[in-house]
Coordinates of C-alpha atoms and ligand atoms in Angstrom, one line a residue:
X1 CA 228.2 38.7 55.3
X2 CA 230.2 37.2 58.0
X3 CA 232.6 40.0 59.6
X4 CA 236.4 38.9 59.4
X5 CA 238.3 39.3 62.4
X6 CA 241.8 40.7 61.5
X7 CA 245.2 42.1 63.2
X8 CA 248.3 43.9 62.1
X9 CA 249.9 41.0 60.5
X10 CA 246.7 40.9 58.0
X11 CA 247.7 44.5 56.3
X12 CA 247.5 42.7 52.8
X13 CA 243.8 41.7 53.5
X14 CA 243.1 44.7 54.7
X15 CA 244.1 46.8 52.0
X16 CA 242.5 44.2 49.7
X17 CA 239.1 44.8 51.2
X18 CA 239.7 48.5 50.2
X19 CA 240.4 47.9 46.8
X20 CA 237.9 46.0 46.3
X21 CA 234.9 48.2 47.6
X22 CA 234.5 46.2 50.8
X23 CA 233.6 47.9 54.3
X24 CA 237.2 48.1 56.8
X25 CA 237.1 48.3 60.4
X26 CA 240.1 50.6 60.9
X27 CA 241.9 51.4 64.5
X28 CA 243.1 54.9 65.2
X29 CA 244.6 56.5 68.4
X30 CA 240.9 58.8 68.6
X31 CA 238.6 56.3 68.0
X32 CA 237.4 52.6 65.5
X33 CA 236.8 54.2 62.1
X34 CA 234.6 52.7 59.1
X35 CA 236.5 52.7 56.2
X36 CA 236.0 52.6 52.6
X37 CA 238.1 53.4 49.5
X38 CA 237.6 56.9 49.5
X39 CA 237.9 57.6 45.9
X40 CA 234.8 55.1 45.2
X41 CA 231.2 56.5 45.6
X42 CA 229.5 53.0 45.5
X43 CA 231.9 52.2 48.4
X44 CA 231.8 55.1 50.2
X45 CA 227.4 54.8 50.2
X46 CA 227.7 51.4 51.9
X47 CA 229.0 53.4 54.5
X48 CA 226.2 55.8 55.0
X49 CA 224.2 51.9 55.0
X50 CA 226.2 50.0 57.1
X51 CA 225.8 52.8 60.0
X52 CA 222.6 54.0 59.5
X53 CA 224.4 57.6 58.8
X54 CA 222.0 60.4 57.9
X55 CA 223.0 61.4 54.0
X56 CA 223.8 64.8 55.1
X57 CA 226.2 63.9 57.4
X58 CA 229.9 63.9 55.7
X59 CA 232.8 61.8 56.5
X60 CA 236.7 62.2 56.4
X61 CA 239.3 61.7 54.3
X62 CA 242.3 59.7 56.2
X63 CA 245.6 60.1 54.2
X64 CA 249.4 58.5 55.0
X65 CA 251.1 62.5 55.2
X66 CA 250.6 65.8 54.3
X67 CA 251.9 65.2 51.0
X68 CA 248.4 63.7 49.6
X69 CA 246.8 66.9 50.8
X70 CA 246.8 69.1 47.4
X71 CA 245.6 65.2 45.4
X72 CA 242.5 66.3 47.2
X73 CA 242.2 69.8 48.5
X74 CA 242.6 73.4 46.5
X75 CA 244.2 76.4 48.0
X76 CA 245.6 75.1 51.0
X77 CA 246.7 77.5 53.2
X78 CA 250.2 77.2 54.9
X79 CA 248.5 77.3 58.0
X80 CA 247.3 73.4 56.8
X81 CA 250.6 72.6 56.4
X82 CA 252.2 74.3 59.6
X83 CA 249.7 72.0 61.4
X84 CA 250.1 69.3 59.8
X85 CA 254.1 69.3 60.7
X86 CA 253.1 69.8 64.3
X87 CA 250.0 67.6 64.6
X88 CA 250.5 64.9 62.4
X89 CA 249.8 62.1 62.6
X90 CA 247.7 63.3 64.9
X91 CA 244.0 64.1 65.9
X92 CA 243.1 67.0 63.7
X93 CA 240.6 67.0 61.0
X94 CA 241.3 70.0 58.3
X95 CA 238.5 71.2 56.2
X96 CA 240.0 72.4 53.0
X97 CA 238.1 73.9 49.9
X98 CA 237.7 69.9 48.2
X99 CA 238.9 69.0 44.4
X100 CA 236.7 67.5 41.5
X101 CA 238.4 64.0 42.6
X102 CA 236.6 63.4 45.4
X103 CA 232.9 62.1 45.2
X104 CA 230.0 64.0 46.7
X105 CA 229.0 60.5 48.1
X106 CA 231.7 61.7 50.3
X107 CA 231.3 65.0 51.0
X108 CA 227.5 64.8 50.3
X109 CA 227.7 67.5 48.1
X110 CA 229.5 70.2 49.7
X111 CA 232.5 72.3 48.3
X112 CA 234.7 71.7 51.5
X113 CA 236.3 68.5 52.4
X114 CA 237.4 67.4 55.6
X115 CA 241.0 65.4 55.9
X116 CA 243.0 64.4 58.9
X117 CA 246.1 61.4 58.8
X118 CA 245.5 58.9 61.6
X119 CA 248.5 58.1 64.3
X120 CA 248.2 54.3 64.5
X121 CA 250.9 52.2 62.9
X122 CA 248.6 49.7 60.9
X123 CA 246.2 52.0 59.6
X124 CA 248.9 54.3 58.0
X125 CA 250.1 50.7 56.9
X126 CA 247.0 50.1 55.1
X127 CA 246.5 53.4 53.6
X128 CA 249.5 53.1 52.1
X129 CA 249.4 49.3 50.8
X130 CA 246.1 50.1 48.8
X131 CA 247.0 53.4 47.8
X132 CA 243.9 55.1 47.7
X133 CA 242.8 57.5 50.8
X134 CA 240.4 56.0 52.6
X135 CA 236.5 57.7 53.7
X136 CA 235.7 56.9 57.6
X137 CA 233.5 58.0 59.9
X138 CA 233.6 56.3 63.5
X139 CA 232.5 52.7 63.5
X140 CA 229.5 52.9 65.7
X141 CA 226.3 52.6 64.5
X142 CA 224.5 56.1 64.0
X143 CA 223.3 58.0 67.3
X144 CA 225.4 55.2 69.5
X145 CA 228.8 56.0 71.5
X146 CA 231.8 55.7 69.0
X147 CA 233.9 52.3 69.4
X148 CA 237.0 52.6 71.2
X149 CA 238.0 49.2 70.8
X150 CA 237.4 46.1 68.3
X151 CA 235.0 44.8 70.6
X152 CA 233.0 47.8 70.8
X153 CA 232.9 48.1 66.8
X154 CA 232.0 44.3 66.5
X155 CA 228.7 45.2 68.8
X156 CA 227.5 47.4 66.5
X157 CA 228.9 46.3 63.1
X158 CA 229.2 42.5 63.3
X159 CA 227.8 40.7 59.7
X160 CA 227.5 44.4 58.2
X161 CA 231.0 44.9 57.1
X162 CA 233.6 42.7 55.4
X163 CA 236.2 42.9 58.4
X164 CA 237.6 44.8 61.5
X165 CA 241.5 45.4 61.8
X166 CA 242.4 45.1 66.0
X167 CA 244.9 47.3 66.5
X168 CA 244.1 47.2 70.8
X169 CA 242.2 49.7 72.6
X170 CA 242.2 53.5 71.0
X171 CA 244.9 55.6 72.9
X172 CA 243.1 59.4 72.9
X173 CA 239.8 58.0 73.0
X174 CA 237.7 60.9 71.4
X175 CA 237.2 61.6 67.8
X176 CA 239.6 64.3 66.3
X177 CA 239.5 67.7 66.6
X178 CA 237.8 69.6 63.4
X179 CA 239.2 73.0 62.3
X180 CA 237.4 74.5 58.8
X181 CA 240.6 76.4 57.2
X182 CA 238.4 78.2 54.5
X183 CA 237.2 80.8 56.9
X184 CA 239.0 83.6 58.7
X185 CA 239.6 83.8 61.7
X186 CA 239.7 79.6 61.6
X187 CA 236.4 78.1 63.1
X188 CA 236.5 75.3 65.4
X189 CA 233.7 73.0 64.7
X190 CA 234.2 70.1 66.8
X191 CA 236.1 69.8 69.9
X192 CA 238.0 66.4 70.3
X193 CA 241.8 64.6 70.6
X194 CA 243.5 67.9 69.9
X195 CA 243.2 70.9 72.5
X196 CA 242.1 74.4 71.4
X197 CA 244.7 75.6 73.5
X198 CA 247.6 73.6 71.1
X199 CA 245.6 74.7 68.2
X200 CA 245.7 78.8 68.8
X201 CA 249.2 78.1 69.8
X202 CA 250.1 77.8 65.6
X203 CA 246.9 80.0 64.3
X204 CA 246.2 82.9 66.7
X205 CA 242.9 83.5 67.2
X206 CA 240.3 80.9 66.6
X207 CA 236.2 80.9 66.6
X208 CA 234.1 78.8 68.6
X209 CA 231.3 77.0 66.6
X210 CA 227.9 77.6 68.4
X211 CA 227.0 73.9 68.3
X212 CA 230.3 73.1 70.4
X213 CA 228.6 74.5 73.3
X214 CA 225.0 74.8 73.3
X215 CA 222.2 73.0 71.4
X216 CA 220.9 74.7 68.1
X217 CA 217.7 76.4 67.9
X218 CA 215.4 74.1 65.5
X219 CA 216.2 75.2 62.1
X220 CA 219.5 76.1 62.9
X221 CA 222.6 74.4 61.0
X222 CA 225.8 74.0 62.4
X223 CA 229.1 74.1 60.0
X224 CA 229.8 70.6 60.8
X225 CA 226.2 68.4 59.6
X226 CA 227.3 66.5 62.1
X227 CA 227.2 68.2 65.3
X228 CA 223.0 68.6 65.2
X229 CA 222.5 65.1 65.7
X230 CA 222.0 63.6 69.0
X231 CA 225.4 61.4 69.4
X232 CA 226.8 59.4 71.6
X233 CA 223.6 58.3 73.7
X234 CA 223.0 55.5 76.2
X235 CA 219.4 54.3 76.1
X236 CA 218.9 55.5 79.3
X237 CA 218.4 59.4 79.6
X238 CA 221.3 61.3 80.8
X239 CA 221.9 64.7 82.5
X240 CA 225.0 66.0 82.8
X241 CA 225.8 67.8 86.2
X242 CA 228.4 70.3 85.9
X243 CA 230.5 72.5 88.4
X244 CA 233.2 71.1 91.4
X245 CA 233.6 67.8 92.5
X246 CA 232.4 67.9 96.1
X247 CA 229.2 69.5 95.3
X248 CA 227.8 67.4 91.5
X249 CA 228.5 64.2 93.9
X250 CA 226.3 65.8 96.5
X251 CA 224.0 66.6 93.6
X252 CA 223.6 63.4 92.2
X253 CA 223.6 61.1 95.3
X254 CA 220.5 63.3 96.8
X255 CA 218.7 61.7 93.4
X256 CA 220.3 58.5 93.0
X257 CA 218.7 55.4 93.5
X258 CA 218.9 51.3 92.8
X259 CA 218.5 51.9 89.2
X260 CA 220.2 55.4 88.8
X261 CA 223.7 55.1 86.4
X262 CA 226.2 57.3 87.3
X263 CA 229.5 58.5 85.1
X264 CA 231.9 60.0 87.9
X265 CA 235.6 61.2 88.4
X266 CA 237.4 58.0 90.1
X267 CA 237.6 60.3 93.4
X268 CA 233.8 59.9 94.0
X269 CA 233.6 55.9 92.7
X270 CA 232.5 55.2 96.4
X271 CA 230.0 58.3 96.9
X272 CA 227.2 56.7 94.9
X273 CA 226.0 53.5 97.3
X274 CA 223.6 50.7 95.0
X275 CA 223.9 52.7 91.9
X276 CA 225.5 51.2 88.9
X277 CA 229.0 53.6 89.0
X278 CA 231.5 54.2 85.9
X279 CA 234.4 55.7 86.5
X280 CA 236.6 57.6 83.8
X281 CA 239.8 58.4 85.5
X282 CA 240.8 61.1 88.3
X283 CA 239.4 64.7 88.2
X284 CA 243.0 66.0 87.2
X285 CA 243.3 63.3 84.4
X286 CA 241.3 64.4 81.2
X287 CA 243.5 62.1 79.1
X288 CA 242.3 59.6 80.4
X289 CA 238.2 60.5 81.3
X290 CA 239.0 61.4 77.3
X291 CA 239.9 57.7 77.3
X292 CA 237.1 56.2 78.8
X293 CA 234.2 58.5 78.6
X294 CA 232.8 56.3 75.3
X295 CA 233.4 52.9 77.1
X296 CA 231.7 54.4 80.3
X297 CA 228.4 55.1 78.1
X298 CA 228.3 52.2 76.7
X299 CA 228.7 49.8 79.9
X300 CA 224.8 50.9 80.8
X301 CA 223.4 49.2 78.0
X302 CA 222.0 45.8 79.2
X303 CA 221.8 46.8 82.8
X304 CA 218.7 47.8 84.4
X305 CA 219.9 51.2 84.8
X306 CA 216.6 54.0 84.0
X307 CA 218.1 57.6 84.8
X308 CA 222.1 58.5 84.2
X309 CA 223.8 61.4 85.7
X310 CA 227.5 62.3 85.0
X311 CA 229.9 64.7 86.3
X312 CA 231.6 66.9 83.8
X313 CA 234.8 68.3 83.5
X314 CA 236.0 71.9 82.8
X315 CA 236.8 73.2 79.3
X316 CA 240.3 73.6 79.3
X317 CA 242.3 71.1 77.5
X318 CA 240.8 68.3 76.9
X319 CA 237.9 68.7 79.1
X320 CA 236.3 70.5 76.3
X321 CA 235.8 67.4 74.1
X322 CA 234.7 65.1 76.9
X323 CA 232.5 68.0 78.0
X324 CA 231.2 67.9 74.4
X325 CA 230.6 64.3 74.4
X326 CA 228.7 63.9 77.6
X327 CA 226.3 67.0 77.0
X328 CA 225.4 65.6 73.5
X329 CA 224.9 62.3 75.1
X330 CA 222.7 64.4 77.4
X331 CA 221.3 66.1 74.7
X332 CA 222.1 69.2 76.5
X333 CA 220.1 68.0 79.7
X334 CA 222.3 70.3 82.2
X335 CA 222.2 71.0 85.5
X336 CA 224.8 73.8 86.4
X337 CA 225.5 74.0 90.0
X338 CA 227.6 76.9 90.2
X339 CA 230.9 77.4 91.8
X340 CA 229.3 77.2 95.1
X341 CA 227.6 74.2 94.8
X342 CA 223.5 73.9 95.6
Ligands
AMP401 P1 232.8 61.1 62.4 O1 233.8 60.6 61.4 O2 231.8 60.1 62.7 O3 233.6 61.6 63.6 O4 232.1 62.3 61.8 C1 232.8 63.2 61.0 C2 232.4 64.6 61.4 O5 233.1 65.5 60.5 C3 231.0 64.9 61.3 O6 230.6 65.7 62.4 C4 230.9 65.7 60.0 O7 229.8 66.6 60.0 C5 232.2 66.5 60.0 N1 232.6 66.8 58.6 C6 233.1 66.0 57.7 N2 233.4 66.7 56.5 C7 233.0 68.0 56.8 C8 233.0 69.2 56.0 N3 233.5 69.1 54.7 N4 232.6 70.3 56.5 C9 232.2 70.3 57.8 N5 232.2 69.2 58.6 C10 232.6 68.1 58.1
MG402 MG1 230.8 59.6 64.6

């Protein structure tokens, strides 16, 4: 099929596409989502085709408000509802014990479903002109960097899906934040658009998934099927270099070379002579590394680039997510060099 190009001004075609069991592009502020009609298994499996997603890998539910949450969830908790007046439209993903309504081609069988209502104008537009919530994971192809813009989506998706909506470049840049609400204390699963910080500000005390931080033993299942996949990658290797500034550029220009790619904080764009240098923003700025971290590992496809190191930003805030993106783009290839430097 030949992949329509729309805009904003297209929000019947759009929503037409839904209805009718096509494949959307969608824009949100986190990243280029893959929509379906989420109430239609047949639909919702071209999904799983289009991106080459492993079947145990669920996606999740976008809705207009908070109001469609009980069409779709059991037993919410006012704590879903407490967040969703602060956060939303926002990006946080709820998992909520899920309802009979919603296929298991959605959830892929589980009890829980995850829900979260997307802040971009045209999006909640279309939600809302075909009336049905819509099933989206991120609109990259399986295992590559999500699409933080139409262009990006079109790489990987072009004559796979019926059309892409471009709603311009994705404002937060990471994929939302994922909070499972059916355990207690609340468990983090994925780290993204939202800060942990903001999060414990409305629940108190919060769990850490183990897959949010370190790579599982084999075997081992994380609460989100999605987190044990390798994500995000370049087709270059990359090893992610984490502690201060001064010393990870030290680190990584001692090993650099013609066809070495480097991901760096804009203070050390200069520091890495002949190599093939991506900048995501100032070492202070996570909004915007957050911003540009998925465009920055993409840009090495298609050059000649063989090795990639990047520097790595703290935890707090939303260093955490971008943290989280660039070590599973690593696979978990570290290199700590302590607070001292090597
Ligand atoms: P993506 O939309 O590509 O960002 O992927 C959605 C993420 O949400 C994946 O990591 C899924 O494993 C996770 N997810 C979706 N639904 C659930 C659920 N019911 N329980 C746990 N994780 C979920
Ligand atoms: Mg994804």
């Amino acid at each position: 099929m030949k992949t329509r190009l729309l805009t904003g001004h297209d929000i019947p075609a759009a929503a037409a596409i839904l209805r009718e069991g096509g494949l959307l592009g969608i824009p949100t502020e986190t990243v280029y989502g893959l929509g379906a009609d989420g109430l239609n298994a047949e639909a919702v499996r071209h999904i799983f085709e289009a991106k080459g997603r492993p079947q145990d890998n669920p996606l999740i539910l976008h809705i207009p408000n908070a109001s469609w949450l009980s069409r779709y969830c059991h037993d919410v908790p006012a704590s879903a509802y407490a967040l969703a007046e602060r956060f939303w439209p926002g990006p946080l993903t709820m998992i909520l014990p899920r309802r009979e309504i919603v296929p298991d081609a959605v959830t892929c069988g589980l009890d829980t479903v995850g829900v979260r209502c997307p802040d971009h104008p045209v999006t909640l537009e279309i939600i809302r002109a075909a009336a049905v919530p819509v099933a989206a994971p991120s609109g990259n192809r399986s295992g590559r960097p999500s699409p933080t813009c139409a262009r990006h989506m079109l790489e990987d998706m072009e004559d796979r899906i019926d059309a892409i909506v471009d709603g311009g470049p994705c404002g937060v840049g990471v994929e939302s934040t994922i909070i499972d609400l059916t355990v207690t204390p609340p468990r983090l699963l994925r780290p993204g658009g939202l800060p942990l910080e903001e999060l414990e500000e409305v629940l108190g005390e919060i769990t850490v998934d183990k897959a949010v931080l370190s790579p599982l033993a084999a075997g081992e299942k994380p609460r989100a099927p999605g987190m044990k996949y390798r994500h995000y990658a370049p087709k270059a290797p990359v090893t992610v270099v984490t502690g201060p500034g001064e010393g990870t550029a030290r680190y990584i220009r001692e090993r650099a070379g013609e066809h070495t790619g480097v991901i760096c904080f804009d203070e050390f764009a200069e520091a890495f002579p002949n190599c093939v240098v991506e900048p995501i923003g100032s070492y202070a700025d996570k909004a915007e590394q957050a911003r540009r971290v998925f465009e920055a590992l993409r840009a090495f496809d298609g050059t000649a680039v063989t090795a990639i190191y990047a520097q790595c930003p703290g935890d707090a805030g939303l260093g955490l997510a971008v943290a989280n993106r660039l070590k599973k783009a690593a696979g978990f290839q570290i290199v700590d060099i302590g607070e001292d430097g090597i």
